[in-house]
Protein backbone atom coordinates (compact mmCIF):
# COMPACT_ATOMS: atom_id res chain seq x y z
CA UNK A 1 0.00 0.00 0.00
CA UNK A 2 2.80 2.34 0.88
CA UNK A 3 4.49 1.48 -2.41
CA UNK A 4 1.29 2.26 -4.34
CA UNK A 5 1.07 5.66 -2.68
CA UNK A 6 4.67 6.40 -3.57
CA UNK A 7 4.09 5.28 -7.17
CA UNK A 8 0.97 7.44 -7.42
CA UNK A 9 2.83 10.48 -6.11
CA UNK A 10 5.65 9.79 -8.57
CA UNK A 11 3.17 9.62 -11.46
CA UNK A 12 1.59 12.90 -10.39
CA UNK A 13 4.97 14.61 -10.12
CA UNK A 14 5.94 13.28 -13.57
CA UNK A 15 2.81 14.69 -15.17
CA UNK A 16 3.51 18.01 -13.45
CA UNK A 17 6.82 18.12 -15.31
CA UNK A 18 5.04 18.79 -18.60
CA UNK A 19 5.27 22.52 -18.67
CA UNK A 20 5.92 25.59 -20.74
CA UNK A 21 9.44 25.75 -22.14
CA UNK A 22 10.74 29.12 -23.27
CA UNK A 23 13.81 28.96 -25.47
CA UNK A 24 15.66 31.67 -27.39
CA UNK A 25 17.54 30.93 -30.60
CA UNK A 26 19.86 33.43 -32.26
CA UNK A 27 20.89 33.32 -35.91
CA UNK A 28 24.64 33.94 -36.28
CA UNK A 29 26.98 34.13 -39.26
CA UNK A 30 30.62 33.12 -38.94
CA UNK A 31 32.92 32.97 -42.00
CA UNK A 32 29.90 32.79 -44.29
CA UNK A 33 28.20 29.99 -42.33
CA UNK A 34 24.77 30.79 -40.95
CA UNK A 35 23.31 28.86 -38.04
CA UNK A 36 20.57 29.12 -35.46
CA UNK A 37 22.15 28.64 -32.01
CA UNK A 38 21.96 26.69 -29.85
CA UNK A 39 21.86 24.10 -32.62
CA UNK A 40 20.22 21.44 -30.46
CA UNK A 41 17.31 22.07 -28.10
CA UNK A 42 15.74 19.59 -25.72
CA UNK A 43 12.19 19.50 -24.38
CA UNK A 44 9.91 16.84 -22.92
CA UNK A 45 6.91 15.27 -24.58
CA UNK A 46 3.81 17.18 -23.59
CA UNK A 47 5.61 20.48 -23.13
CA UNK A 48 4.20 23.69 -24.54
CA UNK A 49 7.23 25.06 -26.34
CA UNK A 50 7.77 28.75 -27.07
CA UNK A 51 10.80 29.68 -29.16
CA UNK A 52 11.89 33.29 -29.52
CA UNK A 53 13.88 33.85 -32.72
CA UNK A 54 16.47 36.62 -33.06
CA UNK A 55 18.18 37.10 -36.40
CA UNK A 56 21.57 38.83 -36.06
CA UNK A 57 22.75 38.09 -39.58
CA UNK A 58 23.34 41.21 -41.71
CA UNK A 59 22.26 39.48 -44.95
CA UNK A 60 18.60 39.93 -44.08
CA UNK A 61 15.66 37.55 -43.78
CA UNK A 62 16.17 33.96 -42.67
CA UNK A 63 13.73 31.18 -42.04
CA UNK A 64 13.07 28.87 -39.15
CA UNK A 65 11.18 25.65 -39.68
CA UNK A 66 10.40 22.45 -37.74
CA UNK A 67 8.42 20.50 -40.34
CA UNK A 68 7.27 17.74 -37.96
CA UNK A 69 5.47 20.28 -35.75
CA UNK A 70 4.14 22.59 -38.45
CA UNK A 71 6.43 25.43 -37.37
CA UNK A 72 7.46 27.89 -40.08
CA UNK A 73 8.52 31.51 -39.70
CA UNK A 74 10.53 34.13 -41.54
CA UNK A 75 12.68 36.34 -39.34
CA UNK A 76 13.98 39.77 -40.33
CA UNK A 77 17.14 41.13 -38.82
CA UNK A 78 16.28 43.12 -35.72
CA UNK A 79 12.67 41.89 -35.47
CA UNK A 80 12.02 39.21 -32.84
CA UNK A 81 9.59 36.49 -33.80
CA UNK A 82 7.97 33.87 -31.55
CA UNK A 83 6.75 30.42 -32.53
CA UNK A 84 4.82 28.05 -30.29
CA UNK A 85 3.88 24.40 -30.52
CA UNK A 86 2.96 21.42 -28.40
CA UNK A 87 5.67 18.74 -28.27
CA UNK A 88 3.12 15.97 -28.64
CA UNK A 89 5.49 13.28 -29.93
CA UNK A 90 8.93 12.20 -28.81
CA UNK A 91 11.99 11.72 -30.98
CA UNK A 92 14.62 13.65 -32.85
CA UNK A 93 13.42 16.25 -35.35
CA UNK A 94 15.09 18.60 -37.83
CA UNK A 95 15.11 22.36 -37.53
CA UNK A 96 16.15 24.33 -40.61
CA UNK A 97 16.00 27.54 -42.58
CA UNK A 98 13.44 26.94 -45.33
CA UNK A 99 14.84 29.83 -47.39
CA UNK A 100 18.46 28.69 -47.74
CA UNK A 101 19.39 25.01 -48.11
CA UNK A 102 23.00 25.83 -47.17
CA UNK A 103 21.92 27.35 -43.84
CA UNK A 104 23.19 24.91 -41.18
CA UNK A 105 20.29 23.03 -39.60
CA UNK A 106 19.70 22.05 -36.02
CA UNK A 107 17.90 19.37 -34.05
CA UNK A 108 15.03 19.26 -31.62
CA UNK A 109 15.14 16.37 -29.15
CA UNK A 110 11.78 15.60 -27.50
CA UNK A 111 12.29 13.27 -24.56
CA UNK A 112 9.55 10.70 -23.83
CU1 LIG B 1 18.70 31.22 -43.99
CSV table of N, CA and C and ligand atoms in Angstrom, one decimal:
chain,number,residue,atom,x,y,z
A,1,UNK,N,0.8,-1.2,0.0
A,1,UNK,CA,0.0,0.0,0.0
A,1,UNK,C,0.9,1.3,0.0
A,2,UNK,N,1.9,1.2,0.8
A,2,UNK,CA,2.8,2.3,0.9
A,2,UNK,C,3.5,2.6,-0.5
A,3,UNK,N,3.8,1.4,-1.1
A,3,UNK,CA,4.5,1.5,-2.4
A,3,UNK,C,3.6,2.1,-3.4
A,4,UNK,N,2.3,1.7,-3.4
A,4,UNK,CA,1.3,2.3,-4.3
A,4,UNK,C,1.2,3.8,-4.2
A,5,UNK,N,1.2,4.2,-2.9
A,5,UNK,CA,1.1,5.7,-2.7
A,5,UNK,C,2.3,6.4,-3.3
A,6,UNK,N,3.4,5.8,-3.0
A,6,UNK,CA,4.7,6.4,-3.6
A,6,UNK,C,4.6,6.4,-5.1
A,7,UNK,N,4.2,5.3,-5.7
A,7,UNK,CA,4.1,5.3,-7.2
A,7,UNK,C,3.1,6.3,-7.7
A,8,UNK,N,2.0,6.5,-7.0
A,8,UNK,CA,1.0,7.4,-7.4
A,8,UNK,C,1.5,8.9,-7.3
A,9,UNK,N,2.2,9.1,-6.3
A,9,UNK,CA,2.8,10.5,-6.1
A,9,UNK,C,3.9,10.7,-7.2
A,10,UNK,N,4.6,9.7,-7.5
A,10,UNK,CA,5.6,9.8,-8.6
A,10,UNK,C,5.0,10.1,-9.9
A,11,UNK,N,3.9,9.4,-10.2
A,11,UNK,CA,3.2,9.6,-11.5
A,11,UNK,C,2.6,11.1,-11.5
A,12,UNK,N,2.1,11.5,-10.4
A,12,UNK,CA,1.6,12.9,-10.4
A,12,UNK,C,2.7,13.9,-10.6
A,13,UNK,N,3.9,13.7,-10.0
A,13,UNK,CA,5.0,14.6,-10.1
A,13,UNK,C,5.5,14.6,-11.5
A,14,UNK,N,5.5,13.4,-12.2
A,14,UNK,CA,5.9,13.3,-13.6
A,14,UNK,C,5.0,14.1,-14.5
A,15,UNK,N,3.7,14.0,-14.3
A,15,UNK,CA,2.8,14.7,-15.2
A,15,UNK,C,2.9,16.2,-15.0
A,16,UNK,N,3.3,16.6,-13.7
A,16,UNK,CA,3.5,18.0,-13.5
A,16,UNK,C,4.7,18.6,-14.2
A,17,UNK,N,5.6,17.7,-14.6
A,17,UNK,CA,6.8,18.1,-15.3
A,17,UNK,C,6.6,18.6,-16.7
A,18,UNK,N,5.4,18.2,-17.3
A,18,UNK,CA,5.0,18.8,-18.6
A,18,UNK,C,4.7,20.2,-18.4
A,19,UNK,N,5.5,21.1,-19.0
A,19,UNK,CA,5.3,22.5,-18.7
A,19,UNK,C,5.6,23.4,-19.9
A,20,UNK,N,5.6,24.7,-19.7
A,20,UNK,CA,5.9,25.6,-20.7
A,20,UNK,C,7.4,25.7,-20.8
A,21,UNK,N,8.0,25.6,-22.0
A,21,UNK,CA,9.4,25.7,-22.1
A,21,UNK,C,9.7,27.0,-23.0
A,22,UNK,N,10.4,27.9,-22.5
A,22,UNK,CA,10.7,29.1,-23.3
A,22,UNK,C,12.2,29.1,-23.7
A,23,UNK,N,12.5,29.1,-24.9
A,23,UNK,CA,13.8,29.0,-25.5
A,23,UNK,C,14.1,30.1,-26.4
A,24,UNK,N,15.3,30.6,-26.4
A,24,UNK,CA,15.7,31.7,-27.4
A,24,UNK,C,16.7,31.1,-28.3
A,25,UNK,N,16.5,31.3,-29.6
A,25,UNK,CA,17.5,30.9,-30.6
A,25,UNK,C,18.0,32.2,-31.3
A,26,UNK,N,19.3,32.3,-31.6
A,26,UNK,CA,19.9,33.4,-32.3
A,26,UNK,C,20.5,33.0,-33.5
A,27,UNK,N,20.3,33.6,-34.6
A,27,UNK,CA,20.9,33.3,-35.9
A,27,UNK,C,22.2,34.1,-36.0
A,28,UNK,N,23.3,33.3,-36.2
A,28,UNK,CA,24.6,33.9,-36.3
A,28,UNK,C,25.2,33.6,-37.6
A,29,UNK,N,26.2,34.4,-38.1
A,29,UNK,CA,27.0,34.1,-39.3
A,29,UNK,C,28.5,34.2,-38.9
A,30,UNK,N,29.2,33.1,-39.2
A,30,UNK,CA,30.6,33.1,-38.9
A,30,UNK,C,31.3,32.6,-40.2
A,31,UNK,N,32.2,33.4,-40.8
A,31,UNK,CA,32.9,33.0,-42.0
A,31,UNK,C,32.0,32.5,-43.1
A,32,UNK,N,30.8,33.1,-43.2
A,32,UNK,CA,29.9,32.8,-44.3
A,32,UNK,C,28.9,31.7,-43.9
A,33,UNK,N,29.1,31.1,-42.7
A,33,UNK,CA,28.2,30.0,-42.3
A,33,UNK,C,27.1,30.5,-41.4
A,34,UNK,N,25.9,30.3,-41.8
A,34,UNK,CA,24.8,30.8,-40.9
A,34,UNK,C,24.2,29.6,-40.2
A,35,UNK,N,23.8,29.9,-38.9
A,35,UNK,CA,23.3,28.9,-38.0
A,35,UNK,C,22.5,29.4,-36.9
A,36,UNK,N,21.3,28.8,-36.6
A,36,UNK,CA,20.6,29.1,-35.5
A,36,UNK,C,21.2,28.4,-34.3
A,37,UNK,N,21.5,29.2,-33.2
A,37,UNK,CA,22.2,28.6,-32.0
A,37,UNK,C,21.3,28.9,-30.8
A,38,UNK,N,21.3,28.0,-29.8
A,38,UNK,CA,22.0,26.7,-29.9
A,38,UNK,C,21.4,25.8,-30.9
A,39,UNK,N,22.2,24.9,-31.5
A,39,UNK,CA,21.9,24.1,-32.6
A,39,UNK,C,21.0,22.9,-32.2
A,40,UNK,N,21.0,22.5,-31.0
A,40,UNK,CA,20.2,21.4,-30.5
A,40,UNK,C,19.4,21.9,-29.2
A,41,UNK,N,18.1,21.7,-29.3
A,41,UNK,CA,17.3,22.1,-28.1
A,41,UNK,C,16.6,20.8,-27.6
A,42,UNK,N,16.3,20.8,-26.3
A,42,UNK,CA,15.7,19.6,-25.7
A,42,UNK,C,14.5,20.0,-24.9
A,43,UNK,N,13.4,19.3,-25.2
A,43,UNK,CA,12.2,19.5,-24.4
A,43,UNK,C,11.7,18.1,-24.0
A,44,UNK,N,10.5,18.1,-23.3
A,44,UNK,CA,9.9,16.8,-22.9
A,44,UNK,C,8.6,16.7,-23.6
A,45,UNK,N,8.2,15.5,-24.0
A,45,UNK,CA,6.9,15.3,-24.6
A,45,UNK,C,5.8,15.8,-23.7
A,46,UNK,N,4.9,16.6,-24.3
A,46,UNK,CA,3.8,17.2,-23.6
A,46,UNK,C,4.1,18.7,-23.3
A,47,UNK,N,5.3,19.1,-23.4
A,47,UNK,CA,5.6,20.5,-23.1
A,47,UNK,C,5.0,21.4,-24.1
A,48,UNK,N,4.6,22.6,-23.7
A,48,UNK,CA,4.2,23.7,-24.5
A,48,UNK,C,5.5,24.5,-24.8
A,49,UNK,N,5.9,24.5,-26.0
A,49,UNK,CA,7.2,25.1,-26.3
A,49,UNK,C,7.0,26.4,-27.0
A,50,UNK,N,7.8,27.4,-26.5
A,50,UNK,CA,7.8,28.7,-27.1
A,50,UNK,C,9.2,29.1,-27.4
A,51,UNK,N,9.4,29.3,-28.7
A,51,UNK,CA,10.8,29.7,-29.2
A,51,UNK,C,10.8,31.1,-29.7
A,52,UNK,N,11.7,31.9,-29.1
A,52,UNK,CA,11.9,33.3,-29.5
A,52,UNK,C,13.1,33.3,-30.5
A,53,UNK,N,12.9,33.9,-31.6
A,53,UNK,CA,13.9,33.9,-32.7
A,53,UNK,C,14.4,35.3,-32.9
A,54,UNK,N,15.8,35.4,-32.8
A,54,UNK,CA,16.5,36.6,-33.1
A,54,UNK,C,17.5,36.4,-34.2
A,55,UNK,N,17.3,37.2,-35.2
A,55,UNK,CA,18.2,37.1,-36.4
A,55,UNK,C,19.2,38.2,-36.4
A,56,UNK,N,20.5,37.8,-36.1
A,56,UNK,CA,21.6,38.8,-36.1
A,56,UNK,C,22.4,38.8,-37.3
A,57,UNK,N,21.9,38.2,-38.4
A,57,UNK,CA,22.8,38.1,-39.6
A,57,UNK,C,22.5,39.3,-40.5
A,58,UNK,N,23.5,40.0,-40.9
A,58,UNK,CA,23.3,41.2,-41.7
A,58,UNK,C,22.7,41.0,-43.1
A,59,UNK,N,22.8,39.7,-43.6
A,59,UNK,CA,22.3,39.5,-44.9
A,59,UNK,C,20.7,39.5,-45.0
A,60,UNK,N,20.0,39.7,-44.0
A,60,UNK,CA,18.6,39.9,-44.1
A,60,UNK,C,17.7,38.8,-43.5
A,61,UNK,N,16.7,38.4,-44.3
A,61,UNK,CA,15.7,37.6,-43.8
A,61,UNK,C,16.1,36.1,-43.8
A,62,UNK,N,15.9,35.4,-42.7
A,62,UNK,CA,16.2,34.0,-42.7
A,62,UNK,C,14.9,33.2,-42.1
A,63,UNK,N,14.9,32.0,-42.4
A,63,UNK,CA,13.7,31.2,-42.0
A,63,UNK,C,14.0,30.3,-40.9
A,64,UNK,N,13.0,29.9,-40.2
A,64,UNK,CA,13.1,28.9,-39.1
A,64,UNK,C,11.9,27.9,-39.3
A,65,UNK,N,12.2,26.6,-39.4
A,65,UNK,CA,11.2,25.7,-39.7
A,65,UNK,C,11.4,24.4,-38.9
A,66,UNK,N,10.4,23.8,-38.3
A,66,UNK,CA,10.4,22.5,-37.7
A,66,UNK,C,9.2,21.7,-38.4
A,67,UNK,N,9.5,21.1,-39.5
A,67,UNK,CA,8.4,20.5,-40.3
A,67,UNK,C,7.5,19.6,-39.6
A,68,UNK,N,8.1,18.7,-38.7
A,68,UNK,CA,7.3,17.7,-38.0
A,68,UNK,C,6.3,18.3,-37.0
A,69,UNK,N,6.4,19.6,-36.7
A,69,UNK,CA,5.5,20.3,-35.8
A,69,UNK,C,4.7,21.5,-36.4
A,70,UNK,N,4.9,21.6,-37.7
A,70,UNK,CA,4.1,22.6,-38.5
A,70,UNK,C,4.6,24.0,-38.1
A,71,UNK,N,5.9,24.1,-37.7
A,71,UNK,CA,6.4,25.4,-37.4
A,71,UNK,C,7.1,26.0,-38.6
A,72,UNK,N,6.8,27.2,-39.0
A,72,UNK,CA,7.5,27.9,-40.1
A,72,UNK,C,7.4,29.4,-39.9
A,73,UNK,N,8.5,30.1,-39.9
A,73,UNK,CA,8.5,31.5,-39.7
A,73,UNK,C,9.7,32.1,-40.5
A,74,UNK,N,9.4,33.4,-41.0
A,74,UNK,CA,10.5,34.1,-41.5
A,74,UNK,C,10.9,35.2,-40.5
A,75,UNK,N,12.2,35.4,-40.4
A,75,UNK,CA,12.7,36.3,-39.3
A,75,UNK,C,13.6,37.4,-40.0
A,76,UNK,N,13.1,38.7,-39.8
A,76,UNK,CA,14.0,39.8,-40.3
A,76,UNK,C,15.0,40.1,-39.3
A,77,UNK,N,16.1,40.7,-39.8
A,77,UNK,CA,17.1,41.1,-38.8
A,77,UNK,C,16.6,42.2,-37.9
A,78,UNK,N,16.7,42.1,-36.6
A,78,UNK,CA,16.3,43.1,-35.7
A,78,UNK,C,14.8,43.0,-35.3
A,79,UNK,N,14.1,42.0,-35.8
A,79,UNK,CA,12.7,41.9,-35.5
A,79,UNK,C,12.5,40.5,-34.8
A,80,UNK,N,12.2,40.5,-33.5
A,80,UNK,CA,12.0,39.2,-32.8
A,80,UNK,C,10.7,38.6,-33.3
A,81,UNK,N,10.8,37.3,-33.5
A,81,UNK,CA,9.6,36.5,-33.8
A,81,UNK,C,9.4,35.4,-32.8
A,82,UNK,N,8.2,34.9,-32.5
A,82,UNK,CA,8.0,33.9,-31.6
A,82,UNK,C,7.1,32.8,-32.2
A,83,UNK,N,7.6,31.5,-32.1
A,83,UNK,CA,6.7,30.4,-32.5
A,83,UNK,C,6.4,29.5,-31.3
A,84,UNK,N,5.2,28.9,-31.4
A,84,UNK,CA,4.8,28.1,-30.3
A,84,UNK,C,4.3,26.8,-30.9
A,85,UNK,N,4.5,25.7,-30.1
A,85,UNK,CA,3.9,24.4,-30.5
A,85,UNK,C,3.9,23.5,-29.3
A,86,UNK,N,3.1,22.4,-29.4
A,86,UNK,CA,3.0,21.4,-28.4
A,86,UNK,C,3.9,20.3,-28.8
A,87,UNK,N,4.8,19.9,-28.0
A,87,UNK,CA,5.7,18.7,-28.3
A,87,UNK,C,4.9,17.5,-28.0
A,88,UNK,N,4.0,17.1,-28.9
A,88,UNK,CA,3.1,16.0,-28.6
A,88,UNK,C,3.6,14.6,-29.1
A,89,UNK,N,4.9,14.6,-29.6
A,89,UNK,CA,5.5,13.3,-29.9
A,89,UNK,C,7.0,13.3,-29.6
A,90,UNK,N,7.5,12.2,-29.2
A,90,UNK,CA,8.9,12.2,-28.8
A,90,UNK,C,9.8,11.8,-30.0
A,91,UNK,N,11.1,12.1,-29.9
A,91,UNK,CA,12.0,11.7,-31.0
A,91,UNK,C,12.9,12.9,-31.3
A,92,UNK,N,13.6,12.7,-32.4
A,92,UNK,CA,14.6,13.6,-32.8
A,92,UNK,C,14.1,14.3,-34.2
A,93,UNK,N,14.0,15.6,-34.2
A,93,UNK,CA,13.4,16.3,-35.4
A,93,UNK,C,14.3,17.3,-35.9
A,94,UNK,N,14.2,17.6,-37.2
A,94,UNK,CA,15.1,18.6,-37.8
A,94,UNK,C,14.5,20.0,-37.7
A,95,UNK,N,15.4,20.9,-37.5
A,95,UNK,CA,15.1,22.4,-37.5
A,95,UNK,C,16.0,22.9,-38.7
A,96,UNK,N,15.4,23.8,-39.5
A,96,UNK,CA,16.2,24.3,-40.6
A,96,UNK,C,15.6,25.7,-41.1
A,97,UNK,N,16.4,26.3,-41.9
A,97,UNK,CA,16.0,27.5,-42.6
A,97,UNK,C,15.4,27.1,-43.9
A,98,UNK,N,14.1,27.4,-44.1
A,98,UNK,CA,13.4,26.9,-45.3
A,98,UNK,C,13.8,27.8,-46.5
A,99,UNK,N,14.5,28.9,-46.3
A,99,UNK,CA,14.8,29.8,-47.4
A,99,UNK,C,16.2,29.5,-48.0
A,100,UNK,N,17.1,28.9,-47.3
A,100,UNK,CA,18.5,28.7,-47.7
A,100,UNK,C,18.9,27.3,-47.4
A,101,UNK,N,19.0,26.4,-48.4
A,101,UNK,CA,19.4,25.0,-48.1
A,101,UNK,C,20.8,24.9,-47.5
A,102,UNK,N,21.6,25.9,-47.7
A,102,UNK,CA,23.0,25.8,-47.2
A,102,UNK,C,23.1,26.3,-45.7
A,103,UNK,N,22.0,26.9,-45.2
A,103,UNK,CA,21.9,27.3,-43.8
A,103,UNK,C,22.0,26.1,-42.9
A,104,UNK,N,23.0,26.1,-42.0
A,104,UNK,CA,23.2,24.9,-41.2
A,104,UNK,C,22.0,24.6,-40.3
A,105,UNK,N,21.5,23.4,-40.3
A,105,UNK,CA,20.3,23.0,-39.6
A,105,UNK,C,20.6,22.6,-38.2
A,106,UNK,N,19.6,22.5,-37.4
A,106,UNK,CA,19.7,22.0,-36.0
A,106,UNK,C,18.8,20.9,-35.7
A,107,UNK,N,18.7,20.5,-34.5
A,107,UNK,CA,17.9,19.4,-34.1
A,107,UNK,C,17.1,19.7,-32.8
A,108,UNK,N,15.9,19.2,-32.8
A,108,UNK,CA,15.0,19.3,-31.6
A,108,UNK,C,14.9,17.8,-31.1
A,109,UNK,N,15.3,17.7,-29.8
A,109,UNK,CA,15.1,16.4,-29.2
A,109,UNK,C,14.0,16.5,-28.2
A,110,UNK,N,12.9,15.7,-28.4
A,110,UNK,CA,11.8,15.6,-27.5
A,110,UNK,C,11.9,14.3,-26.7
A,111,UNK,N,12.1,14.4,-25.4
A,111,UNK,CA,12.3,13.3,-24.6
A,111,UNK,C,10.9,12.7,-24.2
A,112,UNK,N,10.8,11.3,-24.1
A,112,UNK,CA,9.5,10.7,-23.8
A,112,UNK,C,9.0,11.1,-22.4
B,1,LIG,CU1,18.7,31.2,-44.0
